[in-house]
Amino acid sequence: DTGVSQDPRHKITKRGQNVTFRCDPISEHNRLYWYRQTLGQGPEFLTYFQNEAQLEKSRLLSDRFSAERPKGSFSTLEIQRTEQGDSAMYLCASSPPLAGGYNEQFFGPGTRLTVL
Amino acid sequence: GQQLNQSPQSMFIQEGEDVSMNCTSSSIFNTWLWYKQDPGEGPVLLIALYKAGELTSNGRLTAQFGITRKDSFLNISASIPSDVGIYFCAGLSNTGGFKTIFGAGTRLFVKA
């Protein structure tokens, strides 16, 4: 059973450092989402990819954040010059092709980022 | 911007009781998704709804897509201790984009 996987599961970094997270979606899912979740809140949408194209970005995604999905398979989320306010759980989700008419999003286990 | 109001924020119930929670919005959605999240894990999809008025069940869980497309509810029947967790609703409007909005969650506590 190959669900969505994320790496690493936990990351502790010092303020000002750069971090990169990886997401591997369910195979054959061409749609991929990144979310951020802080304690006591629901996930907040960050960005959406369809294949390799980044089609939607939230205003939450400041210029220190960048996401890529170069070959339409795995995706990376990079945060540059991390700040303590970036501490959160970063979640990735994937969906089957839009033509199927289904919008279910299947989430990975998340990457917990702590910025000291 | 789009927002989902999810209620109640928390519920304390006795094992065996039925539970109901709902989400409302001022925006119209094409898809409603219901998730359960355990501490330190990603949300797990429970039910997906695609048509206004649609009523869908998954075991003891039943969810409905509101007629106005601005609301949805989730019912859990005969709750058991493993139902403990945080339940989230999410609305998706795939007209002009795929931004997905999540509610703040309903924290369910079940006493055996």
PDB file of C-alpha atoms in Angstrom:
ATOM      1  CA  ASP A   1       0.000   0.000   0.000  1.00  0.00           C
ATOM      2  CA  THR A   2       1.809   3.119  -1.163  1.00  0.00           C
ATOM      3  CA  GLY A   3       0.161   6.168   0.266  1.00  0.00           C
ATOM      4  CA  VAL A   4       1.532   9.674   0.304  1.00  0.00           C
ATOM      5  CA  SER A   5       4.956   9.809   1.929  1.00  0.00           C
ATOM      6  CA  GLN A   6       6.790  12.802   3.345  1.00  0.00           C
ATOM      7  CA  ASP A   7      10.378  13.219   4.373  1.00  0.00           C
ATOM      8  CA  PRO A   8      11.613  14.069   6.908  1.00  0.00           C
ATOM      9  CA  ARG A   9       8.933  13.487   9.542  1.00  0.00           C
ATOM     10  CA  HIS A  10      10.579  15.932  11.923  1.00  0.00           C
ATOM     11  CA  LYS A  11      12.986  18.807  11.372  1.00  0.00           C
ATOM     12  CA  ILE A  12      14.548  21.055  13.973  1.00  0.00           C
ATOM     13  CA  THR A  13      16.477  24.012  12.661  1.00  0.00           C
ATOM     14  CA  LYS A  14      17.875  27.308  13.824  1.00  0.00           C
ATOM     15  CA  ARG A  15      16.358  30.592  12.776  1.00  0.00           C
ATOM     16  CA  GLY A  16      17.816  31.811   9.526  1.00  0.00           C
ATOM     17  CA  GLN A  17      18.594  28.373   8.114  1.00  0.00           C
ATOM     18  CA  ASN A  18      17.043  26.965   4.943  1.00  0.00           C
ATOM     19  CA  VAL A  19      15.017  23.770   5.009  1.00  0.00           C
ATOM     20  CA  THR A  20      13.597  21.539   2.289  1.00  0.00           C
ATOM     21  CA  PHE A  21      10.822  18.988   2.574  1.00  0.00           C
ATOM     22  CA  ARG A  22       9.904  16.272   0.125  1.00  0.00           C
ATOM     23  CA  CYS A  23       6.541  14.774  -0.765  1.00  0.00           C
ATOM     24  CA  ASP A  24       5.951  11.636  -2.822  1.00  0.00           C
ATOM     25  CA  PRO A  25       2.311  11.420  -3.913  1.00  0.00           C
ATOM     26  CA  ILE A  26       0.303   8.305  -4.615  1.00  0.00           C
ATOM     27  CA  SER A  27       1.389   7.007  -8.004  1.00  0.00           C
ATOM     28  CA  GLU A  28      -0.951   8.074 -10.835  1.00  0.00           C
ATOM     29  CA  HIS A  29      -2.114  11.074  -8.791  1.00  0.00           C
ATOM     30  CA  ASN A  30      -1.231  14.052 -10.917  1.00  0.00           C
ATOM     31  CA  ARG A  31      -2.563  16.642  -8.488  1.00  0.00           C
ATOM     32  CA  LEU A  32      -0.613  17.684  -5.393  1.00  0.00           C
ATOM     33  CA  TYR A  33      -1.270  20.118  -2.568  1.00  0.00           C
ATOM     34  CA  TRP A  34       0.842  21.596   0.226  1.00  0.00           C
ATOM     35  CA  TYR A  35      -0.696  22.794   3.481  1.00  0.00           C
ATOM     36  CA  ARG A  36       0.543  24.267   6.740  1.00  0.00           C
ATOM     37  CA  GLN A  37      -1.085  23.380  10.038  1.00  0.00           C
ATOM     38  CA  THR A  38      -0.456  25.099  13.354  1.00  0.00           C
ATOM     39  CA  LEU A  39      -1.577  23.794  16.721  1.00  0.00           C
ATOM     40  CA  GLY A  40      -5.319  23.883  17.199  1.00  0.00           C
ATOM     41  CA  GLN A  41      -6.079  24.880  13.621  1.00  0.00           C
ATOM     42  CA  GLY A  42      -7.147  23.184  10.443  1.00  0.00           C
ATOM     43  CA  PRO A  43      -4.722  22.843   7.538  1.00  0.00           C
ATOM     44  CA  GLU A  44      -4.148  26.073   5.593  1.00  0.00           C
ATOM     45  CA  PHE A  45      -3.762  25.833   1.844  1.00  0.00           C
ATOM     46  CA  LEU A  46      -0.342  26.859   0.519  1.00  0.00           C
ATOM     47  CA  THR A  47      -0.121  25.741  -3.092  1.00  0.00           C
ATOM     48  CA  TYR A  48      -1.492  23.376  -5.732  1.00  0.00           C
ATOM     49  CA  PHE A  49       0.184  21.536  -8.615  1.00  0.00           C
ATOM     50  CA  GLN A  50      -1.397  19.806 -11.551  1.00  0.00           C
ATOM     51  CA  ASN A  51       1.352  17.668 -13.051  1.00  0.00           C
ATOM     52  CA  GLU A  52       4.417  19.931 -12.999  1.00  0.00           C
ATOM     53  CA  ALA A  53       2.463  23.173 -13.237  1.00  0.00           C
ATOM     54  CA  GLN A  54       1.957  25.238 -10.092  1.00  0.00           C
ATOM     55  CA  LEU A  55      -1.573  26.497 -10.698  1.00  0.00           C
ATOM     56  CA  GLU A  56      -2.446  28.146  -7.421  1.00  0.00           C
ATOM     57  CA  LYS A  57      -0.527  29.830  -4.626  1.00  0.00           C
ATOM     58  CA  SER A  58      -1.847  31.207  -1.375  1.00  0.00           C
ATOM     59  CA  ARG A  59      -0.861  34.624  -0.129  1.00  0.00           C
ATOM     60  CA  LEU A  60       0.501  32.685   2.867  1.00  0.00           C
ATOM     61  CA  LEU A  61       3.307  31.549   0.574  1.00  0.00           C
ATOM     62  CA  SER A  62       5.708  34.437   1.084  1.00  0.00           C
ATOM     63  CA  ASP A  63       8.763  34.940  -1.094  1.00  0.00           C
ATOM     64  CA  ARG A  64      10.775  32.855   1.387  1.00  0.00           C
ATOM     65  CA  PHE A  65       8.722  29.819   0.389  1.00  0.00           C
ATOM     66  CA  SER A  66       9.094  27.993  -2.898  1.00  0.00           C
ATOM     67  CA  ALA A  67       7.582  24.766  -4.102  1.00  0.00           C
ATOM     68  CA  GLU A  68       8.502  22.699  -7.119  1.00  0.00           C
ATOM     69  CA  ARG A  69       7.353  19.590  -8.868  1.00  0.00           C
ATOM     70  CA  PRO A  70       9.830  19.354 -11.743  1.00  0.00           C
ATOM     71  CA  LYS A  71       8.754  16.061 -13.299  1.00  0.00           C
ATOM     72  CA  GLY A  72       5.177  15.959 -12.156  1.00  0.00           C
ATOM     73  CA  SER A  73       5.920  13.282  -9.587  1.00  0.00           C
ATOM     74  CA  PHE A  74       7.491  14.183  -6.234  1.00  0.00           C
ATOM     75  CA  SER A  75       7.412  17.731  -4.931  1.00  0.00           C
ATOM     76  CA  THR A  76       9.668  19.789  -2.696  1.00  0.00           C
ATOM     77  CA  LEU A  77       8.835  22.706  -0.435  1.00  0.00           C
ATOM     78  CA  GLU A  78      11.732  24.954   0.543  1.00  0.00           C
ATOM     79  CA  ILE A  79      11.688  27.601   3.225  1.00  0.00           C
ATOM     80  CA  GLN A  80      14.555  30.066   3.162  1.00  0.00           C
ATOM     81  CA  ARG A  81      15.759  32.096   6.141  1.00  0.00           C
ATOM     82  CA  THR A  82      13.419  30.317   8.506  1.00  0.00           C
ATOM     83  CA  GLU A  83      11.661  32.273  11.233  1.00  0.00           C
ATOM     84  CA  GLN A  84      10.161  31.024  14.485  1.00  0.00           C
ATOM     85  CA  GLY A  85       6.711  31.675  13.057  1.00  0.00           C
ATOM     86  CA  ASP A  86       7.378  29.030  10.423  1.00  0.00           C
ATOM     87  CA  SER A  87       7.179  26.334  13.097  1.00  0.00           C
ATOM     88  CA  ALA A  88       4.232  24.147  12.080  1.00  0.00           C
ATOM     89  CA  MET A  89       3.256  20.833  10.555  1.00  0.00           C
ATOM     90  CA  TYR A  90       3.657  20.871   6.765  1.00  0.00           C
ATOM     91  CA  LEU A  91       1.255  18.509   5.065  1.00  0.00           C
ATOM     92  CA  CYS A  92       1.198  17.213   1.526  1.00  0.00           C
ATOM     93  CA  ALA A  93      -1.849  15.694  -0.179  1.00  0.00           C
ATOM     94  CA  SER A  94      -2.462  14.178  -3.587  1.00  0.00           C
ATOM     95  CA  SER A  95      -5.559  13.709  -5.733  1.00  0.00           C
ATOM     96  CA  PRO A  96      -6.377  11.580  -8.763  1.00  0.00           C
ATOM     97  CA  PRO A  97      -6.629  13.210 -12.204  1.00  0.00           C
ATOM     98  CA  LEU A  98      -9.313  15.876 -12.550  1.00  0.00           C
ATOM     99  CA  ALA A  99     -10.934  14.091 -15.483  1.00  0.00           C
ATOM    100  CA  GLY A 100     -12.107  11.414 -13.083  1.00  0.00           C
ATOM    101  CA  GLY A 101     -14.309  13.966 -11.387  1.00  0.00           C
ATOM    102  CA  TYR A 102     -13.107  13.092  -7.922  1.00  0.00           C
ATOM    103  CA  ASN A 103     -11.524  15.630  -5.609  1.00  0.00           C
ATOM    104  CA  GLU A 104     -10.535  13.384  -2.709  1.00  0.00           C
ATOM    105  CA  GLN A 105      -7.255  14.503  -1.221  1.00  0.00           C
ATOM    106  CA  PHE A 106      -5.123  11.892   0.513  1.00  0.00           C
ATOM    107  CA  PHE A 107      -2.681  13.261   3.029  1.00  0.00           C
ATOM    108  CA  GLY A 108       0.785  12.207   4.007  1.00  0.00           C
ATOM    109  CA  PRO A 109       1.927  12.000   7.648  1.00  0.00           C
ATOM    110  CA  GLY A 110       3.357  15.513   7.569  1.00  0.00           C
ATOM    111  CA  THR A 111       6.703  17.086   8.405  1.00  0.00           C
ATOM    112  CA  ARG A 112       6.860  18.748  11.813  1.00  0.00           C
ATOM    113  CA  LEU A 113       9.141  21.805  11.629  1.00  0.00           C
ATOM    114  CA  THR A 114      10.516  23.436  14.761  1.00  0.00           C
ATOM    115  CA  VAL A 115      12.495  26.645  14.337  1.00  0.00           C
ATOM    116  CA  LEU A 116      14.603  27.550  17.379  1.00  0.00           C
TER     117      LEU A 116
ATOM    118  CA  GLY B   1     -11.880  35.508   1.856  1.00  0.00           C
ATOM    119  CA  GLN B   2     -13.541  32.144   2.038  1.00  0.00           C
ATOM    120  CA  GLN B   3     -14.089  30.723   5.527  1.00  0.00           C
ATOM    121  CA  LEU B   4     -15.663  27.648   7.004  1.00  0.00           C
ATOM    122  CA  ASN B   5     -17.373  27.787  10.366  1.00  0.00           C
ATOM    123  CA  GLN B   6     -17.201  24.386  11.995  1.00  0.00           C
ATOM    124  CA  SER B   7     -19.179  23.581  15.110  1.00  0.00           C
ATOM    125  CA  PRO B   8     -19.086  22.566  17.804  1.00  0.00           C
ATOM    126  CA  GLN B   9     -15.450  23.230  18.663  1.00  0.00           C
ATOM    127  CA  SER B  10     -15.422  20.267  21.031  1.00  0.00           C
ATOM    128  CA  MET B  11     -17.739  17.557  22.289  1.00  0.00           C
ATOM    129  CA  PHE B  12     -17.586  15.360  25.351  1.00  0.00           C
ATOM    130  CA  ILE B  13     -19.837  12.343  24.990  1.00  0.00           C
ATOM    131  CA  GLN B  14     -20.494   8.934  26.472  1.00  0.00           C
ATOM    132  CA  GLU B  15     -19.656   5.784  24.546  1.00  0.00           C
ATOM    133  CA  GLY B  16     -22.686   4.676  22.553  1.00  0.00           C
ATOM    134  CA  GLU B  17     -24.048   8.170  21.978  1.00  0.00           C
ATOM    135  CA  ASP B  18     -24.582   9.657  18.538  1.00  0.00           C
ATOM    136  CA  VAL B  19     -22.616  12.715  17.451  1.00  0.00           C
ATOM    137  CA  SER B  20     -23.407  15.470  14.994  1.00  0.00           C
ATOM    138  CA  MET B  21     -21.144  18.238  13.737  1.00  0.00           C
ATOM    139  CA  ASN B  22     -21.477  20.681  10.882  1.00  0.00           C
ATOM    140  CA  CYS B  23     -19.769  23.222   8.688  1.00  0.00           C
ATOM    141  CA  THR B  24     -21.235  26.343   7.159  1.00  0.00           C
ATOM    142  CA  SER B  25     -19.899  28.928   4.786  1.00  0.00           C
ATOM    143  CA  SER B  26     -20.979  32.017   2.905  1.00  0.00           C
ATOM    144  CA  SER B  27     -19.344  30.517  -0.187  1.00  0.00           C
ATOM    145  CA  ILE B  28     -20.558  27.782  -2.495  1.00  0.00           C
ATOM    146  CA  PHE B  29     -18.486  24.610  -2.778  1.00  0.00           C
ATOM    147  CA  ASN B  30     -18.475  21.830  -5.363  1.00  0.00           C
ATOM    148  CA  THR B  31     -16.934  19.278  -3.044  1.00  0.00           C
ATOM    149  CA  TRP B  32     -17.121  18.666   0.682  1.00  0.00           C
ATOM    150  CA  LEU B  33     -14.551  16.437   2.359  1.00  0.00           C
ATOM    151  CA  TRP B  34     -14.600  15.134   5.934  1.00  0.00           C
ATOM    152  CA  TYR B  35     -11.396  14.061   7.683  1.00  0.00           C
ATOM    153  CA  LYS B  36     -10.284  12.648  11.035  1.00  0.00           C
ATOM    154  CA  GLN B  37      -6.865  13.514  12.426  1.00  0.00           C
ATOM    155  CA  ASP B  38      -5.009  11.843  15.264  1.00  0.00           C
ATOM    156  CA  PRO B  39      -2.210  13.683  17.110  1.00  0.00           C
ATOM    157  CA  GLY B  40       1.002  13.924  15.097  1.00  0.00           C
ATOM    158  CA  GLU B  41      -0.512  12.360  12.000  1.00  0.00           C
ATOM    159  CA  GLY B  42      -1.950  13.590   8.728  1.00  0.00           C
ATOM    160  CA  PRO B  43      -5.723  13.822   8.246  1.00  0.00           C
ATOM    161  CA  VAL B  44      -7.436  10.639   7.070  1.00  0.00           C
ATOM    162  CA  LEU B  45     -10.279  10.963   4.575  1.00  0.00           C
ATOM    163  CA  LEU B  46     -13.624   9.723   5.891  1.00  0.00           C
ATOM    164  CA  ILE B  47     -16.218  10.790   3.330  1.00  0.00           C
ATOM    165  CA  ALA B  48     -16.264  12.818   0.090  1.00  0.00           C
ATOM    166  CA  LEU B  49     -19.418  14.549  -1.200  1.00  0.00           C
ATOM    167  CA  TYR B  50     -19.926  15.898  -4.716  1.00  0.00           C
ATOM    168  CA  LYS B  51     -23.611  16.728  -5.238  1.00  0.00           C
ATOM    169  CA  ALA B  52     -25.976  19.061  -3.431  1.00  0.00           C
ATOM    170  CA  GLY B  53     -28.296  16.974  -1.260  1.00  0.00           C
ATOM    171  CA  GLU B  54     -26.044  13.921  -1.449  1.00  0.00           C
ATOM    172  CA  LEU B  55     -26.133  11.687   1.621  1.00  0.00           C
ATOM    173  CA  THR B  56     -23.220   9.263   1.962  1.00  0.00           C
ATOM    174  CA  SER B  57     -22.391   6.683   4.606  1.00  0.00           C
ATOM    175  CA  ASN B  58     -19.169   5.011   5.622  1.00  0.00           C
ATOM    176  CA  GLY B  59     -19.873   2.488   8.357  1.00  0.00           C
ATOM    177  CA  ARG B  60     -21.178   4.383  11.380  1.00  0.00           C
ATOM    178  CA  LEU B  61     -20.467   7.719   9.682  1.00  0.00           C
ATOM    179  CA  THR B  62     -22.983   9.603   7.570  1.00  0.00           C
ATOM    180  CA  ALA B  63     -22.395  12.933   5.869  1.00  0.00           C
ATOM    181  CA  GLN B  64     -24.578  15.201   3.783  1.00  0.00           C
ATOM    182  CA  PHE B  65     -23.886  17.898   1.213  1.00  0.00           C
ATOM    183  CA  GLY B  66     -26.263  20.761   1.945  1.00  0.00           C
ATOM    184  CA  ILE B  67     -28.846  21.765  -0.657  1.00  0.00           C
ATOM    185  CA  THR B  68     -27.525  25.334  -0.768  1.00  0.00           C
ATOM    186  CA  ARG B  69     -23.969  23.970  -1.312  1.00  0.00           C
ATOM    187  CA  LYS B  70     -22.868  26.168   1.557  1.00  0.00           C
ATOM    188  CA  ASP B  71     -22.992  23.612   4.335  1.00  0.00           C
ATOM    189  CA  SER B  72     -22.389  20.000   5.282  1.00  0.00           C
ATOM    190  CA  PHE B  73     -22.822  17.840   8.334  1.00  0.00           C
ATOM    191  CA  LEU B  74     -21.266  14.659   9.694  1.00  0.00           C
ATOM    192  CA  ASN B  75     -23.003  12.221  12.004  1.00  0.00           C
ATOM    193  CA  ILE B  76     -21.347   9.426  13.948  1.00  0.00           C
ATOM    194  CA  SER B  77     -23.669   6.806  15.369  1.00  0.00           C
ATOM    195  CA  ALA B  78     -23.021   4.654  18.428  1.00  0.00           C
ATOM    196  CA  SER B  79     -19.661   6.255  19.230  1.00  0.00           C
ATOM    197  CA  ILE B  80     -16.786   4.139  20.497  1.00  0.00           C
ATOM    198  CA  PRO B  81     -13.561   5.191  22.267  1.00  0.00           C
ATOM    199  CA  SER B  82     -11.493   4.995  19.058  1.00  0.00           C
ATOM    200  CA  ASP B  83     -13.660   7.758  17.560  1.00  0.00           C
ATOM    201  CA  VAL B  84     -11.672  10.181  19.708  1.00  0.00           C
ATOM    202  CA  GLY B  85      -9.831  12.698  17.570  1.00  0.00           C
ATOM    203  CA  ILE B  86     -10.241  15.901  15.626  1.00  0.00           C
ATOM    204  CA  TYR B  87     -12.723  15.985  12.768  1.00  0.00           C
ATOM    205  CA  PHE B  88     -12.261  18.504   9.957  1.00  0.00           C
ATOM    206  CA  CYS B  89     -14.522  19.542   7.143  1.00  0.00           C
ATOM    207  CA  ALA B  90     -13.048  20.931   3.945  1.00  0.00           C
ATOM    208  CA  GLY B  91     -14.691  22.725   1.050  1.00  0.00           C
ATOM    209  CA  LEU B  92     -13.335  22.825  -2.461  1.00  0.00           C
ATOM    210  CA  SER B  93     -14.517  24.988  -5.332  1.00  0.00           C
ATOM    211  CA  ASN B  94     -12.958  23.887  -8.578  1.00  0.00           C
ATOM    212  CA  THR B  95     -14.249  26.780 -10.579  1.00  0.00           C
ATOM    213  CA  GLY B  96     -11.281  29.016 -11.260  1.00  0.00           C
ATOM    214  CA  GLY B  97      -8.939  27.243  -8.900  1.00  0.00           C
ATOM    215  CA  PHE B  98      -8.409  24.420  -6.449  1.00  0.00           C
ATOM    216  CA  LYS B  99      -7.901  26.213  -3.192  1.00  0.00           C
ATOM    217  CA  THR B 100      -9.274  24.041  -0.408  1.00  0.00           C
ATOM    218  CA  ILE B 101     -10.608  25.596   2.762  1.00  0.00           C
ATOM    219  CA  PHE B 102     -10.597  23.685   6.046  1.00  0.00           C
ATOM    220  CA  GLY B 103     -12.667  24.293   9.141  1.00  0.00           C
ATOM    221  CA  ALA B 104     -10.974  24.695  12.530  1.00  0.00           C
ATOM    222  CA  GLY B 105     -12.035  21.209  13.604  1.00  0.00           C
ATOM    223  CA  THR B 106     -14.313  19.526  16.120  1.00  0.00           C
ATOM    224  CA  ARG B 107     -12.483  17.817  18.964  1.00  0.00           C
ATOM    225  CA  LEU B 108     -14.335  14.697  20.022  1.00  0.00           C
ATOM    226  CA  PHE B 109     -13.823  13.089  23.403  1.00  0.00           C
ATOM    227  CA  VAL B 110     -15.556   9.773  24.124  1.00  0.00           C
ATOM    228  CA  LYS B 111     -15.865   8.458  27.662  1.00  0.00           C
ATOM    229  CA  ALA B 112     -16.054   4.710  27.998  1.00  0.00           C
TER     230      ALA B 112
END
